[in-house]
PDB file of C-alpha atoms in Angstrom:
ATOM      1  CA  MET A  38      -5.739 -29.085  37.460  1.00  0.00           C
ATOM      2  CA  PRO A  39      -7.540 -25.700  37.486  1.00  0.00           C
ATOM      3  CA  ILE A  40      -6.143 -25.027  40.977  1.00  0.00           C
ATOM      4  CA  ALA A  41      -2.644 -26.001  39.876  1.00  0.00           C
ATOM      5  CA  ARG A  42      -2.875 -23.756  36.825  1.00  0.00           C
ATOM      6  CA  HIS A  43      -4.100 -20.887  39.009  1.00  0.00           C
ATOM      7  CA  ARG A  44      -1.176 -21.329  41.375  1.00  0.00           C
ATOM      8  CA  LEU A  45       1.263 -21.446  38.479  1.00  0.00           C
ATOM      9  CA  SER A  46      -0.279 -18.285  37.044  1.00  0.00           C
ATOM     10  CA  ARG A  47       0.064 -16.475  40.365  1.00  0.00           C
ATOM     11  CA  LEU A  48       3.652 -17.657  40.704  1.00  0.00           C
ATOM     12  CA  ALA A  49       4.457 -16.427  37.203  1.00  0.00           C
ATOM     13  CA  THR A  50       2.907 -13.034  38.013  1.00  0.00           C
ATOM     14  CA  ILE A  51       4.932 -12.744  41.218  1.00  0.00           C
ATOM     15  CA  VAL A  52       8.146 -13.730  39.429  1.00  0.00           C
ATOM     16  CA  ALA A  53       7.487 -11.220  36.634  1.00  0.00           C
ATOM     17  CA  ALA A  54       6.703  -8.455  39.133  1.00  0.00           C
ATOM     18  CA  GLY A  55       9.858  -9.255  41.063  1.00  0.00           C
ATOM     19  CA  ALA A  56      11.914  -9.168  37.888  1.00  0.00           C
ATOM     20  CA  LEU A  57      10.474  -5.762  36.964  1.00  0.00           C
ATOM     21  CA  ILE A  58      11.255  -4.402  40.424  1.00  0.00           C
ATOM     22  CA  ILE A  59      14.820  -5.703  40.223  1.00  0.00           C
ATOM     23  CA  CYS A  60      15.271  -4.211  36.754  1.00  0.00           C
ATOM     24  CA  ALA A  61      13.814  -0.877  37.887  1.00  0.00           C
ATOM     25  CA  PHE A  62      16.430  -0.542  40.606  1.00  0.00           C
ATOM     26  CA  THR A  63      19.309  -1.771  38.464  1.00  0.00           C
ATOM     27  CA  PRO A  64      21.921   0.945  37.717  1.00  0.00           C
ATOM     28  CA  SER A  65      21.436   2.632  34.339  1.00  0.00           C
ATOM     29  CA  PRO A  66      24.300   3.698  32.024  1.00  0.00           C
ATOM     30  CA  TYR A  67      23.313   7.371  32.449  1.00  0.00           C
ATOM     31  CA  VAL A  68      23.866  10.378  34.706  1.00  0.00           C
ATOM     32  CA  ILE A  69      21.428  13.191  35.486  1.00  0.00           C
ATOM     33  CA  ARG A  70      22.231  16.884  35.254  1.00  0.00           C
ATOM     34  CA  GLU A  71      20.163  19.282  37.350  1.00  0.00           C
ATOM     35  CA  GLU A  72      20.275  22.777  38.839  1.00  0.00           C
ATOM     36  CA  GLY A  73      23.126  23.512  41.232  1.00  0.00           C
ATOM     37  CA  PRO A  74      23.829  26.355  43.662  1.00  0.00           C
ATOM     38  CA  ALA A  75      24.386  29.984  42.655  1.00  0.00           C
ATOM     39  CA  TYR A  76      26.997  32.280  44.186  1.00  0.00           C
ATOM     40  CA  ASP A  77      27.098  36.074  44.198  1.00  0.00           C
ATOM     41  CA  VAL A  78      30.693  36.939  43.268  1.00  0.00           C
ATOM     42  CA  LEU A  79      30.196  40.383  44.861  1.00  0.00           C
ATOM     43  CA  GLY A  80      29.143  38.783  48.127  1.00  0.00           C
ATOM     44  CA  THR A  81      30.285  36.193  50.627  1.00  0.00           C
ATOM     45  CA  VAL A  82      30.235  32.430  50.876  1.00  0.00           C
ATOM     46  CA  THR A  83      30.071  30.145  53.914  1.00  0.00           C
ATOM     47  CA  ASP A  84      32.081  26.935  54.017  1.00  0.00           C
ATOM     48  CA  GLU A  85      30.429  23.506  54.101  1.00  0.00           C
ATOM     49  CA  GLY A  86      30.740  23.264  57.867  1.00  0.00           C
ATOM     50  CA  GLN A  87      28.951  26.611  58.266  1.00  0.00           C
ATOM     51  CA  THR A  88      31.865  27.752  60.434  1.00  0.00           C
ATOM     52  CA  GLU A  89      33.516  30.451  58.336  1.00  0.00           C
ATOM     53  CA  THR A  90      32.259  33.151  55.973  1.00  0.00           C
ATOM     54  CA  LYS A  91      34.602  34.582  53.349  1.00  0.00           C
ATOM     55  CA  THR A  92      34.365  37.267  50.695  1.00  0.00           C
ATOM     56  CA  VAL A  93      34.218  35.508  47.320  1.00  0.00           C
ATOM     57  CA  LEU A  94      36.587  38.070  45.762  1.00  0.00           C
ATOM     58  CA  ASP A  95      39.208  39.409  48.155  1.00  0.00           C
ATOM     59  CA  ILE A  96      41.399  42.063  46.503  1.00  0.00           C
ATOM     60  CA  THR A  97      44.516  43.577  48.054  1.00  0.00           C
ATOM     61  CA  GLY A  98      47.241  45.878  46.753  1.00  0.00           C
ATOM     62  CA  ALA A  99      44.877  48.387  45.103  1.00  0.00           C
ATOM     63  CA  PRO A 100      41.930  50.574  46.129  1.00  0.00           C
ATOM     64  CA  THR A 101      38.562  48.822  46.030  1.00  0.00           C
ATOM     65  CA  TYR A 102      35.113  50.385  45.970  1.00  0.00           C
ATOM     66  CA  PRO A 103      31.668  49.503  47.363  1.00  0.00           C
ATOM     67  CA  THR A 104      29.349  47.540  45.085  1.00  0.00           C
ATOM     68  CA  THR A 105      25.595  47.091  44.974  1.00  0.00           C
ATOM     69  CA  GLY A 106      23.310  44.486  43.445  1.00  0.00           C
ATOM     70  CA  SER A 107      24.438  40.950  42.680  1.00  0.00           C
ATOM     71  CA  LEU A 108      26.458  39.144  40.029  1.00  0.00           C
ATOM     72  CA  TYR A 109      25.488  35.493  40.259  1.00  0.00           C
ATOM     73  CA  MET A 110      27.666  32.730  38.867  1.00  0.00           C
ATOM     74  CA  LEU A 111      25.686  29.536  38.332  1.00  0.00           C
ATOM     75  CA  THR A 112      26.482  25.848  38.666  1.00  0.00           C
ATOM     76  CA  VAL A 113      24.961  22.498  37.781  1.00  0.00           C
ATOM     77  CA  ARG A 114      24.904  19.288  39.759  1.00  0.00           C
ATOM     78  CA  VAL A 115      25.489  15.859  38.192  1.00  0.00           C
ATOM     79  CA  LEU A 116      23.827  12.893  39.864  1.00  0.00           C
ATOM     80  CA  GLY A 117      25.677   9.671  39.134  1.00  0.00           C
ATOM     81  CA  SER A 118      29.235   8.542  38.552  1.00  0.00           C
ATOM     82  CA  PRO A 119      31.036   5.357  37.490  1.00  0.00           C
ATOM     83  CA  ARG A 120      30.861   4.145  41.086  1.00  0.00           C
ATOM     84  CA  ALA A 121      27.269   5.232  41.830  1.00  0.00           C
ATOM     85  CA  GLN A 122      25.016   5.249  38.772  1.00  0.00           C
ATOM     86  CA  PRO A 123      21.355   6.280  39.055  1.00  0.00           C
ATOM     87  CA  ASN A 124      18.891   3.422  38.785  1.00  0.00           C
ATOM     88  CA  TRP A 125      16.294   3.102  36.026  1.00  0.00           C
ATOM     89  CA  VAL A 126      13.514   4.584  38.181  1.00  0.00           C
ATOM     90  CA  GLN A 127      15.583   7.715  38.820  1.00  0.00           C
ATOM     91  CA  THR A 128      16.610   7.907  35.175  1.00  0.00           C
ATOM     92  CA  ALA A 129      13.053   7.531  33.888  1.00  0.00           C
ATOM     93  CA  SER A 130      11.864  10.224  36.300  1.00  0.00           C
ATOM     94  CA  ALA A 131      14.563  12.615  35.035  1.00  0.00           C
ATOM     95  CA  TRP A 132      13.682  11.889  31.395  1.00  0.00           C
ATOM     96  CA  VAL A 133      10.193  13.322  31.866  1.00  0.00           C
ATOM     97  CA  ASP A 134      11.349  16.260  34.007  1.00  0.00           C
ATOM     98  CA  PRO A 135      11.988  19.325  31.796  1.00  0.00           C
ATOM     99  CA  THR A 136      14.297  20.850  34.415  1.00  0.00           C
ATOM    100  CA  ARG A 137      16.743  17.939  34.239  1.00  0.00           C
ATOM    101  CA  THR A 138      18.857  16.389  31.479  1.00  0.00           C
ATOM    102  CA  VAL A 139      19.786  12.722  31.104  1.00  0.00           C
ATOM    103  CA  LEU A 140      23.227  12.098  29.616  1.00  0.00           C
ATOM    104  CA  PRO A 141      25.118   8.899  28.774  1.00  0.00           C
ATOM    105  CA  LEU A 142      27.641   8.114  31.485  1.00  0.00           C
ATOM    106  CA  ASP A 143      30.455   8.222  28.900  1.00  0.00           C
ATOM    107  CA  ALA A 144      29.513  11.803  27.962  1.00  0.00           C
ATOM    108  CA  VAL A 145      30.490  12.984  31.435  1.00  0.00           C
ATOM    109  CA  TYR A 146      33.009  10.310  32.436  1.00  0.00           C
ATOM    110  CA  PRO A 147      35.052   9.180  29.413  1.00  0.00           C
ATOM    111  CA  PRO A 148      35.952   5.465  29.440  1.00  0.00           C
ATOM    112  CA  GLY A 149      38.619   4.806  32.021  1.00  0.00           C
ATOM    113  CA  GLN A 150      38.012   8.026  33.951  1.00  0.00           C
ATOM    114  CA  THR A 151      37.072   7.583  37.600  1.00  0.00           C
ATOM    115  CA  PHE A 152      35.107   9.894  39.867  1.00  0.00           C
ATOM    116  CA  ASP A 153      38.361  10.965  41.536  1.00  0.00           C
ATOM    117  CA  ASP A 154      39.943  11.630  38.125  1.00  0.00           C
ATOM    118  CA  GLN A 155      37.138  14.000  37.204  1.00  0.00           C
ATOM    119  CA  GLU A 156      37.239  15.716  40.585  1.00  0.00           C
ATOM    120  CA  ARG A 157      40.905  16.510  39.978  1.00  0.00           C
ATOM    121  CA  GLU A 158      40.215  17.644  36.411  1.00  0.00           C
ATOM    122  CA  THR A 159      37.373  20.010  37.331  1.00  0.00           C
ATOM    123  CA  THR A 160      39.406  21.414  40.236  1.00  0.00           C
ATOM    124  CA  GLU A 161      42.273  22.142  37.847  1.00  0.00           C
ATOM    125  CA  GLN A 162      39.834  23.740  35.395  1.00  0.00           C
ATOM    126  CA  MET A 163      38.527  26.028  38.132  1.00  0.00           C
ATOM    127  CA  THR A 164      42.046  27.044  39.144  1.00  0.00           C
ATOM    128  CA  THR A 165      42.997  27.804  35.530  1.00  0.00           C
ATOM    129  CA  SER A 166      39.711  29.651  34.996  1.00  0.00           C
ATOM    130  CA  GLN A 167      40.241  31.840  38.048  1.00  0.00           C
ATOM    131  CA  GLN A 168      43.703  32.894  36.884  1.00  0.00           C
ATOM    132  CA  ALA A 169      42.390  33.653  33.387  1.00  0.00           C
ATOM    133  CA  ALA A 170      39.561  35.691  34.920  1.00  0.00           C
ATOM    134  CA  VAL A 171      42.027  37.731  36.983  1.00  0.00           C
ATOM    135  CA  ASP A 172      44.268  38.278  33.945  1.00  0.00           C
ATOM    136  CA  ALA A 173      41.332  39.345  31.757  1.00  0.00           C
ATOM    137  CA  ALA A 174      40.084  41.805  34.377  1.00  0.00           C
ATOM    138  CA  LEU A 175      43.496  43.354  35.030  1.00  0.00           C
ATOM    139  CA  ASN A 176      44.246  43.534  31.304  1.00  0.00           C
ATOM    140  CA  HIS A 177      40.991  45.404  30.780  1.00  0.00           C
ATOM    141  CA  LEU A 178      41.884  47.851  33.554  1.00  0.00           C
ATOM    142  CA  GLY A 179      45.471  48.286  32.356  1.00  0.00           C
ATOM    143  CA  LEU A 180      46.822  46.910  35.631  1.00  0.00           C
ATOM    144  CA  GLU A 181      48.495  43.760  34.348  1.00  0.00           C
ATOM    145  CA  ASP A 182      51.965  45.329  34.449  1.00  0.00           C
ATOM    146  CA  ALA A 183      51.447  47.755  37.295  1.00  0.00           C
ATOM    147  CA  GLU A 184      54.177  47.938  39.926  1.00  0.00           C
ATOM    148  CA  SER A 185      51.573  47.441  42.608  1.00  0.00           C
ATOM    149  CA  LYS A 186      49.577  44.838  40.716  1.00  0.00           C
ATOM    150  CA  PRO A 187      46.419  43.928  42.639  1.00  0.00           C
ATOM    151  CA  GLN A 188      46.316  40.491  44.227  1.00  0.00           C
ATOM    152  CA  VAL A 189      43.013  38.650  43.894  1.00  0.00           C
ATOM    153  CA  GLN A 190      42.017  35.726  46.102  1.00  0.00           C
ATOM    154  CA  ILE A 191      38.907  33.792  45.019  1.00  0.00           C
ATOM    155  CA  SER A 192      37.249  31.757  47.771  1.00  0.00           C
ATOM    156  CA  LEU A 193      34.822  29.159  46.459  1.00  0.00           C
ATOM    157  CA  ASP A 194      35.232  25.635  47.804  1.00  0.00           C
ATOM    158  CA  LYS A 195      33.799  22.491  46.226  1.00  0.00           C
ATOM    159  CA  VAL A 196      33.024  24.169  42.895  1.00  0.00           C
ATOM    160  CA  GLY A 197      34.831  22.946  39.799  1.00  0.00           C
ATOM    161  CA  GLY A 198      34.967  23.605  36.087  1.00  0.00           C
ATOM    162  CA  PRO A 199      35.743  26.701  34.009  1.00  0.00           C
ATOM    163  CA  SER A 200      32.294  28.217  33.511  1.00  0.00           C
ATOM    164  CA  ALA A 201      32.480  30.970  36.160  1.00  0.00           C
ATOM    165  CA  GLY A 202      35.359  32.805  34.481  1.00  0.00           C
ATOM    166  CA  MET A 203      33.378  35.646  32.938  1.00  0.00           C
ATOM    167  CA  MET A 204      31.522  36.409  36.173  1.00  0.00           C
ATOM    168  CA  PHE A 205      34.747  36.451  38.190  1.00  0.00           C
ATOM    169  CA  SER A 206      36.188  38.992  35.741  1.00  0.00           C
ATOM    170  CA  LEU A 207      33.101  41.198  35.990  1.00  0.00           C
ATOM    171  CA  GLY A 208      33.173  41.061  39.775  1.00  0.00           C
ATOM    172  CA  ILE A 209      36.867  41.968  39.925  1.00  0.00           C
ATOM    173  CA  ILE A 210      36.379  44.934  37.584  1.00  0.00           C
ATOM    174  CA  ASP A 211      33.352  46.128  39.571  1.00  0.00           C
ATOM    175  CA  LYS A 212      35.317  46.062  42.838  1.00  0.00           C
ATOM    176  CA  LEU A 213      38.284  47.898  41.316  1.00  0.00           C
ATOM    177  CA  THR A 214      36.115  50.557  39.627  1.00  0.00           C
ATOM    178  CA  PRO A 215      34.345  53.479  41.352  1.00  0.00           C
ATOM    179  CA  GLY A 216      30.566  53.179  41.307  1.00  0.00           C
ATOM    180  CA  SER A 217      28.345  50.159  40.871  1.00  0.00           C
ATOM    181  CA  MET A 218      28.381  48.383  37.503  1.00  0.00           C
ATOM    182  CA  THR A 219      25.078  46.616  38.256  1.00  0.00           C
ATOM    183  CA  GLY A 220      23.123  49.731  39.225  1.00  0.00           C
ATOM    184  CA  GLY A 221      21.731  47.646  42.085  1.00  0.00           C
ATOM    185  CA  GLU A 222      20.308  45.022  39.719  1.00  0.00           C
ATOM    186  CA  THR A 223      20.469  41.253  40.212  1.00  0.00           C
ATOM    187  CA  ILE A 224      22.298  39.862  37.186  1.00  0.00           C
ATOM    188  CA  ALA A 225      23.289  36.263  36.534  1.00  0.00           C
ATOM    189  CA  GLY A 226      25.783  34.988  34.012  1.00  0.00           C
ATOM    190  CA  THR A 227      27.951  32.135  32.862  1.00  0.00           C
ATOM    191  CA  GLY A 228      30.797  31.567  30.423  1.00  0.00           C
ATOM    192  CA  THR A 229      34.447  30.651  30.253  1.00  0.00           C
ATOM    193  CA  ILE A 230      37.003  33.388  29.670  1.00  0.00           C
ATOM    194  CA  ASP A 231      40.600  33.618  28.555  1.00  0.00           C
ATOM    195  CA  ALA A 232      43.183  36.270  29.378  1.00  0.00           C
ATOM    196  CA  ALA A 233      42.295  38.178  26.191  1.00  0.00           C
ATOM    197  CA  GLY A 234      38.643  38.445  27.296  1.00  0.00           C
ATOM    198  CA  HIS A 235      37.071  35.967  24.878  1.00  0.00           C
ATOM    199  CA  VAL A 236      33.938  34.339  26.345  1.00  0.00           C
ATOM    200  CA  GLY A 237      33.377  30.660  25.538  1.00  0.00           C
ATOM    201  CA  PRO A 238      30.474  28.176  25.809  1.00  0.00           C
ATOM    202  CA  ILE A 239      29.647  26.070  28.851  1.00  0.00           C
ATOM    203  CA  GLY A 240      27.581  22.984  29.692  1.00  0.00           C
ATOM    204  CA  GLY A 241      24.244  22.806  31.492  1.00  0.00           C
ATOM    205  CA  ILE A 242      22.864  26.053  30.094  1.00  0.00           C
ATOM    206  CA  ARG A 243      19.218  24.919  30.311  1.00  0.00           C
ATOM    207  CA  GLN A 244      19.602  24.207  34.021  1.00  0.00           C
ATOM    208  CA  LYS A 245      21.461  27.467  34.640  1.00  0.00           C
ATOM    209  CA  VAL A 246      18.744  29.668  33.163  1.00  0.00           C
ATOM    210  CA  LEU A 247      16.328  28.093  35.658  1.00  0.00           C
ATOM    211  CA  THR A 248      18.747  28.800  38.503  1.00  0.00           C
ATOM    212  CA  ALA A 249      18.898  32.428  37.351  1.00  0.00           C
ATOM    213  CA  ARG A 250      15.099  32.556  37.557  1.00  0.00           C
ATOM    214  CA  ASP A 251      15.053  30.912  40.991  1.00  0.00           C
ATOM    215  CA  HIS A 252      17.475  33.543  42.359  1.00  0.00           C
ATOM    216  CA  GLY A 253      15.362  36.413  41.101  1.00  0.00           C
ATOM    217  CA  ALA A 254      17.709  37.472  38.308  1.00  0.00           C
ATOM    218  CA  PRO A 255      15.746  39.112  35.478  1.00  0.00           C
ATOM    219  CA  TRP A 256      18.949  39.431  33.411  1.00  0.00           C
ATOM    220  CA  PHE A 257      21.151  36.508  32.346  1.00  0.00           C
ATOM    221  CA  LEU A 258      24.391  36.906  30.361  1.00  0.00           C
ATOM    222  CA  VAL A 259      25.314  33.813  28.328  1.00  0.00           C
ATOM    223  CA  PRO A 260      27.948  32.908  25.747  1.00  0.00           C
ATOM    224  CA  GLU A 261      26.793  33.549  22.202  1.00  0.00           C
ATOM    225  CA  ALA A 262      27.608  29.913  21.344  1.00  0.00           C
ATOM    226  CA  ASN A 263      25.044  28.630  23.891  1.00  0.00           C
ATOM    227  CA  CYS A 264      22.062  30.614  22.585  1.00  0.00           C
ATOM    228  CA  ALA A 265      20.685  27.881  20.298  1.00  0.00           C
ATOM    229  CA  GLU A 266      20.461  25.412  23.224  1.00  0.00           C
ATOM    230  CA  LEU A 267      18.118  27.753  25.095  1.00  0.00           C
ATOM    231  CA  ALA A 268      15.407  27.894  22.407  1.00  0.00           C
ATOM    232  CA  GLY A 269      12.109  26.981  24.038  1.00  0.00           C
ATOM    233  CA  GLY A 270      13.606  26.872  27.528  1.00  0.00           C
ATOM    234  CA  ILE A 271      13.829  30.504  28.674  1.00  0.00           C
ATOM    235  CA  PRO A 272      11.474  31.389  31.564  1.00  0.00           C
ATOM    236  CA  ASP A 273       9.187  34.379  31.023  1.00  0.00           C
ATOM    237  CA  SER A 274      10.794  36.262  33.919  1.00  0.00           C
ATOM    238  CA  VAL A 275      14.338  36.079  32.486  1.00  0.00           C
ATOM    239  CA  THR A 276      15.824  38.023  29.584  1.00  0.00           C
ATOM    240  CA  VAL A 277      18.923  36.355  28.121  1.00  0.00           C
ATOM    241  CA  VAL A 278      21.663  38.549  26.652  1.00  0.00           C
ATOM    242  CA  SER A 279      24.209  37.023  24.273  1.00  0.00           C
ATOM    243  CA  VAL A 280      27.881  37.950  24.767  1.00  0.00           C
ATOM    244  CA  ALA A 281      31.084  36.878  23.030  1.00  0.00           C
ATOM    245  CA  SER A 282      33.645  38.903  24.968  1.00  0.00           C
ATOM    246  CA  LEU A 283      34.309  40.651  28.249  1.00  0.00           C
ATOM    247  CA  ASP A 284      33.673  43.966  26.495  1.00  0.00           C
ATOM    248  CA  ASP A 285      30.245  42.687  25.412  1.00  0.00           C
ATOM    249  CA  ALA A 286      29.440  41.701  28.997  1.00  0.00           C
ATOM    250  CA  LEU A 287      30.570  45.077  30.356  1.00  0.00           C
ATOM    251  CA  HIS A 288      28.485  46.871  27.738  1.00  0.00           C
ATOM    252  CA  ALA A 289      25.491  44.762  28.776  1.00  0.00           C
ATOM    253  CA  LEU A 290      25.998  45.673  32.450  1.00  0.00           C
ATOM    254  CA  ASP A 291      26.261  49.357  31.561  1.00  0.00           C
ATOM    255  CA  THR A 292      23.053  49.217  29.515  1.00  0.00           C
ATOM    256  CA  ILE A 293      21.125  47.299  32.180  1.00  0.00           C
ATOM    257  CA  SER A 294      22.360  49.484  35.047  1.00  0.00           C
ATOM    258  CA  THR A 295      21.579  52.784  33.332  1.00  0.00           C
ATOM    259  CA  THR A 296      18.397  51.972  31.388  1.00  0.00           C
ATOM    260  CA  LYS A 297      16.995  48.987  33.320  1.00  0.00           C
ATOM    261  CA  SER A 298      16.488  47.359  29.937  1.00  0.00           C
ATOM    262  CA  VAL A 299      18.373  45.429  27.259  1.00  0.00           C
ATOM    263  CA  ALA A 300      17.481  47.789  24.440  1.00  0.00           C
ATOM    264  CA  GLY A 301      19.965  47.402  21.596  1.00  0.00           C
ATOM    265  CA  LEU A 302      21.657  44.335  23.104  1.00  0.00           C
ATOM    266  CA  PRO A 303      21.727  40.953  21.292  1.00  0.00           C
ATOM    267  CA  GLN A 304      19.374  38.471  22.924  1.00  0.00           C
ATOM    268  CA  CYS A 305      18.902  34.717  22.735  1.00  0.00           C
ATOM    269  CA  ALA A 306      15.621  33.775  21.064  1.00  0.00           C
ATOM    270  CA  ARG A 307      12.969  32.282  23.304  1.00  0.00           C
TER     271      ARG A 307
END
């Protein structure tokens, strides 16, 4: 009897351990948001096959001018989808990682939306955002109705969503304006934009401020509406400037480029 009980106890332990292992690798109803790539809108980008390098902002039909420094637009990466959800081990690991955010699957993929549906939606958002960015920049420069209206081609494959709008506008204006608006500084930023130059909030701000840090950007321009989300999450090496419009962002660039500081500019609290 003692031997039988011992064997039963061992069997129960093995079964319980097996069940825990199975549960650990069962898909969870969550997705994980983490840092994504950054792109300098004043620079170039290489396609996925590493076969072709293009200028991110290619402008024709108007004089363009040399730029210096960098204007980084930032992205986030989402791990998980309705067809490939992260397991509980991956989800638990992300929960305790301050650089990542765990979100309910439905918060990213509404019920009934497939991975392909969202790919199409974010691609459409990027296309709309690019046109709004061009319109905002040309409106600011008074070129929206010019006979020889500049043509702007934005080359950025496999990036979706609307959050790069503000940085596209800044890059376009810099290229169409004599002198360097960055003063040679490395500046990151994020925010949607409409044709009138209003800057709107974006998702993944806590990941994006870390990407700004990782790309050596001491200055980070963010939508005013995102400031509260950054409390307690701003790295020591990054100063975050709050903007609500394209004019605000241009004023911030002018201040940073000429004074190498953010004196007098609104900042997000650490």
